[in-house]
């Protein structure tokens, strides 16, 4: 039997990744103190590893494919195939940012002011290349964690740290002076694996369903009953992916209208639909939109 070795990220993205796979159609059951969770797909063999290491394992062939951040693939300078972007996170479902931050009361206002200074970060390789390309001489020190505290305690003049909402950075009294790069989660695969017809199709199917699940997170289905004379007014105000579905109800002068819309318009749209004559309005979640 053909088997695809798939790496799943450990840490902050682990729970969100398992939830995304469940929405896409796979049930993953983590085991306590076990890095090999069970999945209800006999063609998949899953391993959990740190995102920082994922691209190296995929590049070497220890894993056929994996989910990791664009930042760590760049950090490792791994030669892998990026199959698709999967923009999700534990907080905001938007890309993360690596930023340069200093103490709020620091005289450092721009990256050029860091000449000769010490920077603490987990993203050593990317940070080093960034400053070298700009001819700014800095000392870069690897941080094992609690990076924000390095500036506060005087162990570094600045940090390069990842953020989604800037909450932790602000909580430590730090100030962002530059955005180094934007990153998001990606599905990557080994170059030789990508040339294997069966594995490539399996990976492409996984990508399709994961992206469909992510797309469904931003929309909902909306269904309602409308009298014949008010159908056009309702259709005129309904946004949709293509066009709403309109079907006549059996032996009546009423119609059923169904559409898919973004979540952010529902709260304003439903009262408007009610005023225009819609009844039995139902909003329902979607698992996938493909």
XYZ file of N, CA and C in Angstrom:
870
model
N 0.844 -1.204 0.000
C 0.000 0.000 0.000
C 0.879 1.253 0.000
N 0.488 2.265 -0.753
C 1.192 3.543 -0.756
C 0.931 4.298 0.540
N 1.986 4.861 1.112
C 1.888 5.620 2.359
C 2.572 6.964 2.176
N 1.922 8.025 2.642
C 2.511 9.357 2.636
C 2.875 9.717 4.067
N 4.149 10.049 4.290
C 4.623 10.438 5.622
C 4.422 11.947 5.786
N 3.525 12.324 6.684
C 3.109 13.722 6.836
C 3.512 14.255 8.202
N 4.175 15.414 8.207
C 4.579 16.054 9.451
C 3.593 17.124 9.886
N 3.210 17.091 11.150
C 2.301 18.085 11.724
C 3.065 18.908 12.753
N 2.792 20.204 12.846
C 3.586 21.067 13.740
C 3.242 20.888 15.206
N 4.272 20.788 16.019
C 4.101 20.714 17.465
C 4.086 22.123 18.039
N 3.435 22.285 19.180
C 3.466 23.586 19.839
C 2.182 24.366 19.635
N 2.325 25.672 19.414
C 1.164 26.558 19.385
C 0.205 26.251 18.243
N 0.713 25.704 17.146
C -0.147 25.417 15.992
C -0.744 24.013 16.017
N -0.329 23.186 16.960
C -0.744 21.776 16.948
C -2.260 21.624 17.027
N -2.871 22.263 18.000
C -4.318 22.138 18.182
C -5.079 22.698 16.981
N -4.655 23.876 16.496
C -5.330 24.498 15.352
C -5.202 23.628 14.105
N -4.052 22.954 13.937
C -3.835 22.098 12.776
C -4.736 20.877 12.828
N -4.841 20.256 14.001
C -5.711 19.087 14.165
C -7.163 19.466 13.907
N -7.572 20.644 14.380
C -8.945 21.111 14.144
C -9.194 21.369 12.659
N -8.190 21.911 11.969
C -8.321 22.176 10.540
C -8.460 20.867 9.768
N -7.664 19.873 10.100
C -7.762 18.570 9.435
C -9.121 17.927 9.691
N -9.645 18.078 10.902
C -10.958 17.510 11.207
C -12.044 18.170 10.349
N -11.946 19.456 10.191
C -12.918 20.160 9.353
C -12.783 19.760 7.882
N -11.565 19.425 7.483
C -11.308 19.020 6.102
C -11.697 17.569 5.848
N -11.919 16.791 6.938
C -12.380 15.421 6.744
C -11.547 14.335 7.389
N -10.443 14.706 8.070
C -9.584 13.720 8.731
C -9.670 13.881 10.240
N -9.763 12.767 10.934
C -9.749 12.803 12.395
C -8.379 12.331 12.886
N -7.720 13.203 13.622
C -6.396 12.896 14.166
C -6.525 12.765 15.683
N -6.007 11.686 16.207
C -6.095 11.429 17.637
C -4.701 11.434 18.249
N -4.326 12.544 18.895
C -3.000 12.597 19.532
C -2.946 11.621 20.705
N -1.779 11.090 20.953
C -1.566 10.216 22.104
C -0.630 10.912 23.078
N -0.915 10.762 24.377
C -0.091 11.417 25.392
C 1.355 10.958 25.281
N 2.272 11.929 25.307
C 3.714 11.667 25.238
C 4.089 10.797 24.032
N 3.353 10.984 22.933
C 3.609 10.199 21.723
C 3.646 11.150 20.533
N 4.670 11.043 19.717
C 4.831 11.943 18.577
C 4.267 11.351 17.282
N 3.501 10.273 17.412
C 2.946 9.614 16.231
C 1.446 9.426 16.411
N 0.665 10.482 16.165
C -0.786 10.398 16.371
C -1.456 9.491 15.345
N -2.603 8.971 15.726
C -3.377 8.132 14.822
C -4.266 9.014 13.945
N -4.438 8.611 12.691
C -5.300 9.349 11.766
C -6.163 8.338 11.013
N -7.391 8.697 10.752
C -8.323 7.752 10.118
C -8.157 7.715 8.606
N -6.935 7.555 8.157
C -6.617 7.443 6.740
C -5.438 6.482 6.626
N -5.689 5.301 6.074
C -4.650 4.274 5.998
C -3.508 4.658 5.065
N -3.700 5.714 4.269
C -2.658 6.154 3.347
C -1.761 7.240 3.941
N -2.039 7.642 5.187
C -1.252 8.680 5.850
C -0.580 8.130 7.102
N 0.673 8.504 7.281
C 1.439 8.169 8.474
C 1.921 9.487 9.059
N 1.374 9.889 10.217
C 1.631 11.223 10.768
C 2.708 11.214 11.844
N 3.491 12.277 11.855
C 4.472 12.525 12.906
C 4.324 13.985 13.335
N 4.567 14.230 14.612
C 4.525 15.599 15.130
C 5.946 16.044 15.448
N 6.344 17.190 14.910
C 7.678 17.714 15.207
C 7.622 19.242 15.220
N 8.657 19.836 15.742
C 8.698 21.291 15.869
C 8.723 21.950 14.483
N 7.968 23.027 14.306
C 7.969 23.730 13.014
C 9.367 24.178 12.594
N 10.217 24.497 13.588
C 11.571 24.958 13.287
C 12.389 23.886 12.561
N 12.035 22.606 12.746
C 12.796 21.506 12.173
C 12.125 20.876 10.958
N 10.857 21.210 10.740
C 10.039 20.511 9.741
C 10.656 20.532 8.349
N 11.084 21.696 7.879
C 11.573 21.796 6.505
C 12.837 20.971 6.293
N 13.658 20.827 7.337
C 14.860 19.999 7.220
C 14.493 18.525 7.049
N 13.491 18.082 7.804
C 13.057 16.689 7.703
C 12.437 16.406 6.334
N 11.677 17.383 5.826
C 11.063 17.214 4.509
C 12.125 17.224 3.421
N 13.076 18.142 3.527
C 14.145 18.232 2.530
C 14.974 16.945 2.485
N 15.239 16.353 3.645
C 16.073 15.153 3.711
C 15.330 13.891 3.295
N 13.979 13.952 3.253
C 13.199 12.784 2.886
C 12.708 11.967 4.061
N 13.046 12.394 5.293
C 12.517 11.700 6.464
C 10.998 11.844 6.520
N 10.505 12.958 6.012
C 9.066 13.182 5.841
C 8.809 13.493 4.374
N 7.665 13.029 3.873
C 7.295 13.337 2.488
C 6.767 14.759 2.360
N 6.022 15.186 3.356
C 5.399 16.515 3.339
C 5.188 16.960 4.774
N 4.961 18.251 4.954
C 4.751 18.748 6.300
C 4.157 20.138 6.303
N 3.675 20.530 7.458
C 3.101 21.858 7.639
C 4.007 22.648 8.578
N 4.464 23.781 8.113
C 5.367 24.614 8.898
C 5.231 26.060 8.443
N 5.958 26.939 9.110
C 5.921 28.347 8.733
C 6.899 28.662 7.626
N 6.517 29.600 6.789
C 7.428 30.104 5.760
C 8.728 30.607 6.388
N 8.621 31.183 7.592
C 9.797 31.737 8.260
C 10.846 30.671 8.543
N 10.416 29.489 8.984
C 11.389 28.448 9.342
C 11.969 27.766 8.110
N 11.211 27.712 7.030
C 11.772 27.201 5.778
C 12.864 28.155 5.288
N 12.619 29.462 5.412
C 13.631 30.455 5.036
C 14.819 30.406 5.981
N 14.561 30.216 7.267
C 15.637 30.153 8.245
C 16.602 29.012 7.932
N 16.025 27.858 7.578
C 16.847 26.682 7.278
C 17.360 26.676 5.841
N 16.868 27.621 5.023
C 17.220 27.683 3.600
C 16.998 26.315 2.928
N 15.876 25.710 3.284
C 15.560 24.361 2.788
C 15.066 24.408 1.348
N 15.530 23.461 0.568
C 15.090 23.333 -0.821
C 13.931 22.347 -0.877
N 12.725 22.884 -0.748
C 11.504 22.090 -0.760
C 10.507 22.725 -1.726
N 9.434 22.011 -2.008
C 8.368 22.542 -2.848
C 7.277 23.105 -1.948
N 6.934 24.375 -2.133
C 5.822 24.971 -1.402
C 4.537 24.648 -2.159
N 3.692 23.802 -1.588
C 2.473 23.343 -2.260
C 1.381 24.413 -2.195
N 1.148 24.952 -1.004
C 0.109 25.993 -0.870
C 0.268 26.716 0.452
N -0.270 27.935 0.509
C -0.355 28.696 1.751
C -1.569 28.232 2.530
N -1.423 28.155 3.847
C -2.528 27.821 4.739
C -2.530 28.868 5.840
N -3.249 29.953 5.621
C -3.178 31.083 6.547
C -4.114 30.832 7.726
N -3.543 30.312 8.791
C -4.287 30.117 10.030
C -3.300 30.184 11.185
N -3.804 30.438 12.381
C -2.949 30.530 13.557
C -3.789 30.246 14.781
N -3.156 30.300 15.941
C -3.885 30.040 17.188
C -4.700 31.254 17.628
N -4.438 32.416 17.033
C -5.080 33.646 17.516
C -5.966 34.298 16.461
N -5.373 34.726 15.363
C -6.075 35.674 14.496
C -6.334 35.199 13.078
N -5.850 34.000 12.717
C -6.021 33.503 11.345
C -5.557 34.518 10.300
N -4.436 35.116 10.560
C -3.822 36.026 9.600
C -2.309 35.834 9.668
N -1.584 36.261 8.662
C -0.133 36.059 8.681
C 0.518 36.670 9.912
N 1.583 36.024 10.387
C 2.361 36.575 11.491
C 3.444 37.501 10.936
N 4.029 38.311 11.809
C 5.086 39.234 11.380
C 6.289 39.085 12.297
N 7.475 39.055 11.697
C 8.715 39.136 12.464
C 9.137 40.597 12.470
N 9.298 41.145 13.667
C 9.576 42.580 13.799
C 10.829 42.817 14.626
N 11.426 43.974 14.406
C 12.543 44.435 15.228
C 11.958 45.359 16.293
N 12.231 45.055 17.563
C 11.663 45.861 18.646
C 12.750 46.255 19.641
N 12.558 47.424 20.210
C 13.498 47.944 21.211
C 12.697 48.415 22.417
N 13.408 48.770 23.475
C 12.749 49.305 24.660
C 12.008 50.596 24.306
N 10.883 50.809 24.949
C 10.070 51.981 24.646
C 10.787 53.289 24.857
N 11.752 53.317 25.774
C 12.473 54.563 26.047
C 13.844 54.597 25.372
N 14.089 53.671 24.445
C 15.384 53.615 23.763
C 15.547 54.771 22.773
N 16.810 55.190 22.566
C 17.116 56.216 21.569
C 17.131 55.632 20.152
N 17.050 54.323 20.031
C 17.067 53.659 18.720
C 15.729 53.875 18.033
N 15.760 54.520 16.858
C 14.530 54.847 16.146
C 14.391 54.099 14.824
N 15.502 53.684 14.249
C 15.475 52.979 12.965
C 16.550 51.913 12.967
N 16.498 50.999 12.003
C 17.408 49.855 12.031
C 18.875 50.288 11.897
N 19.126 51.410 11.219
C 20.507 51.892 11.086
C 21.116 52.259 12.442
N 20.260 52.607 13.398
C 20.737 52.964 14.736
C 21.242 51.746 15.509
N 21.024 50.547 14.948
C 21.462 49.322 15.622
C 22.919 48.975 15.312
N 23.595 49.783 14.550
C 25.009 49.555 14.221
C 25.811 49.308 15.510
N 26.471 48.108 15.542
C 27.293 47.762 16.694
C 26.521 47.257 17.904
N 25.218 47.119 17.769
C 24.384 46.699 18.898
C 24.164 45.178 18.888
N 23.601 44.674 20.004
C 23.317 43.249 20.139
C 21.814 42.986 19.942
N 21.503 41.971 19.150
C 20.119 41.597 18.869
C 19.901 40.153 19.292
N 18.825 39.895 19.992
C 18.477 38.547 20.433
C 17.279 38.042 19.631
N 17.347 36.789 19.148
C 16.261 36.247 18.334
C 16.387 34.736 18.197
N 15.281 34.084 17.888
C 15.299 32.673 17.498
C 15.589 32.543 16.005
N 15.285 33.579 15.249
C 15.415 33.553 13.790
C 16.783 34.097 13.386
N 17.831 33.402 13.767
C 19.192 33.903 13.614
C 19.595 34.051 12.151
N 19.371 33.016 11.337
C 19.814 33.037 9.948
C 19.184 34.150 9.134
N 17.863 34.267 9.210
C 17.148 35.306 8.461
C 17.572 36.686 8.938
N 17.700 36.852 10.244
C 18.088 38.143 10.813
C 19.496 38.533 10.363
N 20.407 37.576 10.388
C 21.786 37.836 9.975
C 21.840 38.275 8.518
N 21.113 37.560 7.661
C 21.123 37.912 6.233
C 20.477 39.277 6.005
N 19.453 39.576 6.764
C 18.752 40.859 6.627
C 19.701 42.027 6.886
N 20.446 41.971 7.982
C 21.335 43.082 8.329
C 22.577 43.112 7.448
N 23.070 41.944 7.033
C 24.224 41.907 6.130
C 23.897 42.551 4.794
N 22.692 42.293 4.281
C 22.275 42.871 3.000
C 22.217 44.391 3.067
N 22.026 44.925 4.252
C 21.909 46.377 4.411
C 23.189 47.007 4.942
N 24.218 46.190 5.104
C 25.510 46.712 5.547
C 25.510 47.236 6.959
N 24.645 46.692 7.807
C 24.571 47.128 9.203
C 25.230 46.054 10.069
N 26.275 46.410 10.761
C 27.015 45.463 11.588
C 26.355 45.329 12.963
N 25.852 44.143 13.237
C 25.213 43.881 14.521
C 25.705 42.538 15.057
N 25.575 42.355 16.361
C 25.875 41.075 16.994
C 24.545 40.354 17.221
N 24.412 39.170 16.650
C 23.152 38.436 16.749
C 23.342 37.243 17.668
N 22.490 37.162 18.669
C 22.576 36.126 19.681
C 21.313 35.270 19.645
N 21.477 33.946 19.662
C 20.309 33.058 19.652
C 19.578 33.131 20.988
N 18.265 33.198 20.913
C 17.437 33.231 22.112
C 16.713 31.899 22.273
N 16.810 31.336 23.453
C 16.132 30.057 23.728
C 14.692 30.269 24.176
N 14.235 31.481 24.199
C 12.874 31.767 24.647
C 12.836 33.017 25.498
N 11.601 33.443 25.851
C 11.405 34.670 26.624
C 12.195 35.817 26.017
N 12.112 35.917 24.687
C 12.959 36.868 23.961
C 12.671 38.314 24.359
N 11.396 38.633 24.576
C 11.040 40.020 24.921
C 11.758 40.485 26.184
N 11.987 39.552 27.099
C 12.614 39.919 28.372
C 14.084 40.269 28.211
N 14.701 39.891 27.102
C 16.133 40.151 26.916
C 16.423 41.656 26.861
N 15.543 42.409 26.242
C 15.719 43.861 26.190
C 15.427 44.475 27.557
N 14.373 44.022 28.174
C 13.973 44.567 29.477
C 15.076 44.371 30.505
N 15.730 43.202 30.463
C 16.772 42.894 31.453
C 18.151 43.416 31.051
N 18.253 44.048 29.879
C 19.518 44.620 29.449
C 20.465 43.624 28.814
N 19.976 42.438 28.475
C 20.822 41.425 27.849
C 20.983 41.651 26.347
N 20.144 42.506 25.786
C 20.219 42.819 24.358
C 19.697 44.227 24.135
N 20.134 44.840 23.039
C 19.668 46.187 22.703
C 18.351 46.156 21.930
N 18.117 45.021 21.252
C 16.905 44.878 20.448
C 16.605 43.396 20.282
N 15.406 43.105 19.843
C 15.033 41.723 19.549
C 14.398 41.653 18.167
N 14.468 40.485 17.568
C 13.665 40.175 16.390
C 12.718 39.074 16.827
N 11.447 39.370 16.846
C 10.462 38.450 17.418
C 9.225 38.379 16.542
N 8.518 37.245 16.641
C 7.302 37.048 15.867
C 6.101 37.548 16.657
N 5.140 38.139 15.953
C 3.954 38.648 16.616
C 2.748 38.563 15.694
N 1.587 38.420 16.299
C 0.331 38.490 15.555
C -0.427 39.757 15.916
N -0.533 40.007 17.202
C -1.357 41.122 17.675
C -0.536 42.225 18.345
N 0.761 42.000 18.558
C 1.677 42.928 19.237
C 1.391 43.043 20.735
N 0.465 42.241 21.249
C 0.071 42.344 22.655
C 1.236 42.073 23.599
N 1.969 40.976 23.355
C 3.080 40.610 24.240
C 4.201 41.635 24.152
N 4.459 42.124 22.955
C 5.511 43.133 22.788
C 5.173 44.401 23.564
N 3.942 44.860 23.448
C 3.529 46.069 24.176
C 3.530 45.832 25.685
N 3.143 44.611 26.094
C 3.084 44.298 27.524
C 4.463 44.369 28.179
N 5.512 44.163 27.391
C 6.872 44.255 27.910
C 7.464 45.656 27.727
N 6.649 46.590 27.311
C 7.113 47.969 27.161
C 8.039 48.173 25.983
N 7.889 47.337 24.960
C 8.755 47.435 23.790
C 8.072 48.210 22.667
N 8.899 48.692 21.742
C 8.420 49.486 20.610
C 8.984 48.902 19.312
N 8.110 48.675 18.347
C 8.526 48.124 17.055
C 9.114 49.244 16.196
N 10.300 48.997 15.644
C 10.921 50.004 14.774
C 10.977 49.548 13.312
N 10.772 48.248 13.072
C 10.850 47.772 11.686
C 10.182 46.398 11.582
N 9.535 46.158 10.439
C 8.989 44.830 10.150
C 9.972 44.085 9.261
N 10.476 42.979 9.760
C 11.486 42.209 9.044
C 10.869 41.403 7.898
N 9.792 40.689 8.197
C 9.146 39.864 7.186
C 7.772 39.426 7.674
N 6.956 39.019 6.736
C 5.645 38.446 7.040
C 5.714 36.954 6.767
N 5.050 36.168 7.599
C 5.097 34.724 7.428
C 3.713 34.133 7.620
N 3.504 32.958 7.053
C 2.274 32.219 7.264
C 2.573 30.721 7.175
N 1.610 29.940 7.562
C 1.759 28.493 7.531
C 1.683 28.003 6.093
N 2.499 26.980 5.787
C 2.528 26.433 4.437
C 2.570 24.913 4.472
N 2.023 24.312 3.432
C 2.186 22.878 3.207
C 3.346 22.714 2.238
N 4.390 22.010 2.678
C 5.571 21.831 1.845
C 5.805 20.349 1.587
N 6.572 20.042 0.541
C 6.877 18.653 0.235
C 8.293 18.517 -0.310
N 8.809 17.314 -0.245
C 10.127 16.993 -0.770
C 10.106 17.045 -2.301
N 11.203 17.502 -2.915
C 11.247 17.650 -4.376
C 11.049 16.321 -5.097
N 11.678 15.249 -4.620
C 11.527 13.944 -5.266
C 10.127 13.389 -5.065
N 9.579 13.615 -3.900
C 8.206 13.174 -3.614
C 7.224 13.833 -4.575
N 7.460 15.113 -4.890
C 6.578 15.864 -5.783
C 6.572 15.282 -7.190
N 7.602 14.521 -7.524
C 7.680 13.893 -8.843
C 7.012 12.518 -8.870
N 6.624 12.010 -7.702
C 5.929 10.720 -7.608
C 4.437 10.955 -7.858
N 3.847 10.374 -8.910
C 2.448 10.651 -9.275
C 1.453 10.391 -8.147
N 1.596 9.239 -7.480
C 0.617 8.928 -6.423
C 0.737 9.906 -5.257
N 1.961 10.143 -4.801
C 2.152 11.033 -3.654
C 1.774 12.467 -3.990
N 2.082 12.884 -5.205
C 1.716 14.248 -5.599
C 0.194 14.433 -5.584
N -0.520 13.453 -6.118
C -1.984 13.565 -6.125
C -2.535 13.561 -4.706
N -1.958 12.739 -3.841
C -2.409 12.691 -2.446
C -2.180 14.042 -1.764
N -1.009 14.624 -1.974
C -0.688 15.923 -1.385
C -1.600 17.009 -1.940
N -1.840 16.987 -3.249
C -2.719 17.984 -3.861
C -4.141 17.860 -3.328
N -4.604 16.644 -3.069
C -5.945 16.445 -2.514
C -6.018 16.982 -1.087
N -4.957 16.744 -0.313
C -4.911 17.285 1.049
C -4.951 18.812 1.011
N -4.149 19.398 0.123
C -4.109 20.860 -0.006
C -5.483 21.411 -0.386
N -6.149 20.753 -1.327
C -7.464 21.199 -1.782
C -8.460 21.243 -0.632
N -8.496 20.176 0.169
C -9.475 20.089 1.245
C -9.125 21.013 2.409
N -7.836 21.172 2.704
C -7.443 22.100 3.768
C -7.777 23.540 3.386
N -7.501 23.912 2.149
C -7.836 25.263 1.695
C -9.346 25.469 1.667
N -10.081 24.411 1.314
C -11.539 24.501 1.337
C -12.070 24.718 2.736
N -11.450 24.047 3.723
C -11.854 24.220 5.115
C -11.548 25.623 5.615
N -10.402 26.159 5.207
C -10.055 27.528 5.604
C -10.985 28.551 4.971
N -11.321 28.328 3.705
C -12.248 29.244 3.025
C -13.611 29.240 3.709
N -14.028 28.075 4.199
C -15.329 27.965 4.861
C -15.363 28.697 6.193
N -14.202 28.926 6.794
C -14.144 29.649 8.069
C -14.614 31.090 7.934
N -14.542 31.624 6.729
C -14.868 33.041 6.524
C -16.297 33.266 6.034
N -17.027 32.163 5.772
C -18.363 32.308 5.205
C -19.374 31.423 5.943
N -20.641 31.713 5.698
C -21.732 30.894 6.224
C -22.774 30.717 5.126
N -23.601 29.705 5.307
C -24.733 29.534 4.402
C -25.951 30.254 4.961
N -26.770 30.787 4.074
C -27.976 31.505 4.481
C -29.135 31.008 3.628
N -30.214 30.610 4.300
C -31.367 30.060 3.600
C -32.630 30.699 4.140
N -33.609 30.939 3.261
C -34.834 31.618 3.685
C -35.976 31.299 2.734
N -37.198 31.540 3.197
C -38.382 31.424 2.358
C -38.900 32.819 2.036
N -39.293 33.004 0.761
C -39.684 34.325 0.286
C -40.936 34.210 -0.585
N -41.961 35.075 -0.375
C -43.134 35.050 -1.264
C -42.765 35.494 -2.674
N -43.490 34.990 -3.643
C -43.166 35.207 -5.049
C -42.950 36.676 -5.401
N -43.781 37.549 -4.887
C -43.716 38.956 -5.256
C -42.515 39.699 -4.697
N -41.781 39.072 -3.781
C -40.649 39.765 -3.156
C -39.298 39.116 -3.472
N -39.316 38.123 -4.339
C -38.081 37.404 -4.665
C -37.017 38.333 -5.242
N -37.400 39.171 -6.210
C -36.425 40.020 -6.881
C -35.765 41.005 -5.919
N -36.558 41.580 -5.000
C -35.997 42.513 -4.031
C -34.979 41.826 -3.124
N -35.292 40.587 -2.744
C -34.379 39.829 -1.892
C -33.088 39.502 -2.646
N -33.217 39.012 -3.871
C -32.057 38.640 -4.683
C -31.156 39.844 -4.922
N -31.775 41.024 -5.100
C -31.005 42.236 -5.388
C -30.063 42.621 -4.248
N -30.401 42.263 -3.002
C -29.573 42.672 -1.871
C -28.668 41.538 -1.375
N -28.808 40.358 -1.970
C -28.045 39.213 -1.492
C -26.666 39.122 -2.146
N -25.609 39.239 -1.379
C -24.287 38.919 -1.932
C -24.159 37.399 -2.011
N -23.291 36.904 -2.863
C -23.095 35.464 -2.978
C -21.783 35.190 -3.698
N -21.319 33.953 -3.614
C -20.087 33.582 -4.305
C -20.262 33.686 -5.805
N -21.397 33.214 -6.313
C -21.733 33.340 -7.729
C -23.093 34.000 -7.862
N -24.150 33.231 -7.653
C -25.503 33.761 -7.640
C -26.314 32.896 -6.688
N -27.306 33.461 -6.005
C -28.097 32.660 -5.068
C -28.917 31.590 -5.792
N -29.199 30.517 -5.064
C -30.062 29.455 -5.584
C -31.502 29.786 -5.240
N -32.372 29.750 -6.228
C -33.796 30.046 -6.028
C -34.600 28.851 -6.508
N -35.432 28.300 -5.621
C -36.242 27.129 -5.974
C -37.656 27.316 -5.457
N -38.626 26.918 -6.244
C -40.024 27.071 -5.838
C -40.394 26.011 -4.807
N -41.217 26.408 -3.835
C -41.700 25.466 -2.842
C -42.935 24.738 -3.384
N -43.058 23.504 -3.086
C -44.078 22.612 -3.662
C -45.500 23.138 -3.420
N -46.206 23.383 -4.529
C -47.615 23.780 -4.508
C -47.869 25.044 -3.696
N -46.974 25.995 -3.786
C -47.174 27.277 -3.097
C -46.702 28.405 -3.996
N -46.965 29.636 -3.568
C -46.476 30.834 -4.240
C -45.222 31.358 -3.547
N -44.524 30.458 -2.880
C -43.310 30.816 -2.143
C -42.079 30.177 -2.784
N -40.921 30.796 -2.508
C -39.657 30.278 -3.022
C -38.641 30.129 -1.886
N -37.749 29.180 -2.059
C -36.629 29.018 -1.146
C -35.391 29.644 -1.798
N -34.724 30.520 -1.075
C -33.508 31.165 -1.585
C -32.354 30.789 -0.682
N -31.256 30.375 -1.293
C -30.087 29.943 -0.538
C -28.827 30.569 -1.133
N -27.918 31.001 -0.241
C -26.694 31.631 -0.713
C -25.561 31.407 0.291
N -24.352 31.714 -0.123
C -23.182 31.663 0.756
C -22.600 33.068 0.826
N -22.430 33.577 2.053
C -21.968 34.950 2.224
C -20.897 35.005 3.300
N -20.132 36.093 3.329
C -19.101 36.251 4.349
C -19.750 36.569 5.703
N -19.081 36.114 6.765
C -19.655 36.240 8.105
C -19.885 37.695 8.515
N -19.034 38.588 8.037
C -19.091 39.961 8.527
C -20.307 40.750 8.050
N -21.050 40.232 7.073
C -22.224 40.971 6.586
C -23.531 40.425 7.147
N -23.480 39.282 7.830
C -24.715 38.617 8.265
C -25.523 39.476 9.223
N -24.855 40.065 10.205
C -25.594 40.788 11.244
C -26.371 41.987 10.703
N -25.875 42.587 9.631
C -26.597 43.713 9.033
C -27.602 43.240 7.993
N -27.292 42.115 7.346
C -28.128 41.645 6.250
C -29.425 40.996 6.725
N -29.369 40.207 7.799
C -30.554 39.454 8.236
C -31.728 40.374 8.586
N -31.531 41.443 9.370
C -32.668 42.339 9.631
C -33.235 42.960 8.349
N -32.347 43.263 7.398
C -32.788 43.835 6.120
C -33.640 42.832 5.347
N -33.234 41.569 5.338
C -33.988 40.521 4.648
C -35.362 40.331 5.284
N -35.397 40.408 6.601
C -36.667 40.269 7.312
C -37.627 41.391 6.927
N -37.114 42.613 6.844
C -37.961 43.747 6.460
C -38.471 43.630 5.030
N -37.676 42.988 4.169
C -38.070 42.833 2.763
C -39.035 41.676 2.534
N -39.342 40.925 3.589
C -40.348 39.870 3.454
C -39.853 38.451 3.586
N -38.568 38.249 3.842
C -38.051 36.887 4.009
C -38.517 36.316 5.342
N -38.780 35.006 5.346
C -39.197 34.314 6.570
C -38.397 33.025 6.717
N -38.390 32.487 7.929
C -37.679 31.236 8.169
C -36.216 31.326 7.796
N -35.570 32.438 8.156
C -34.166 32.654 7.788
C -33.270 31.748 8.643
N -32.433 30.977 7.979
C -31.528 30.042 8.665
C -30.087 30.358 8.286
N -29.265 30.519 9.294
C -27.822 30.671 9.056
C -27.146 29.379 9.533
N -26.254 28.820 8.717
C -25.616 27.567 9.095
C -24.125 27.587 8.707
N -23.300 26.926 9.534
C -21.852 26.894 9.249
C -21.522 25.951 8.102
N -20.369 26.152 7.512
C -19.913 25.307 6.406
C -18.590 24.661 6.786
N -18.368 23.445 6.334
C -17.100 22.754 6.578
C -16.059 23.087 5.527
N -16.486 23.126 4.268
C -15.552 23.383 3.166
C -16.232 24.179 2.074
N -15.453 25.060 1.446
C -15.900 25.768 0.260
C -14.801 25.581 -0.790
N -15.127 24.876 -1.858
C -14.139 24.547 -2.880
C -14.624 25.000 -4.252
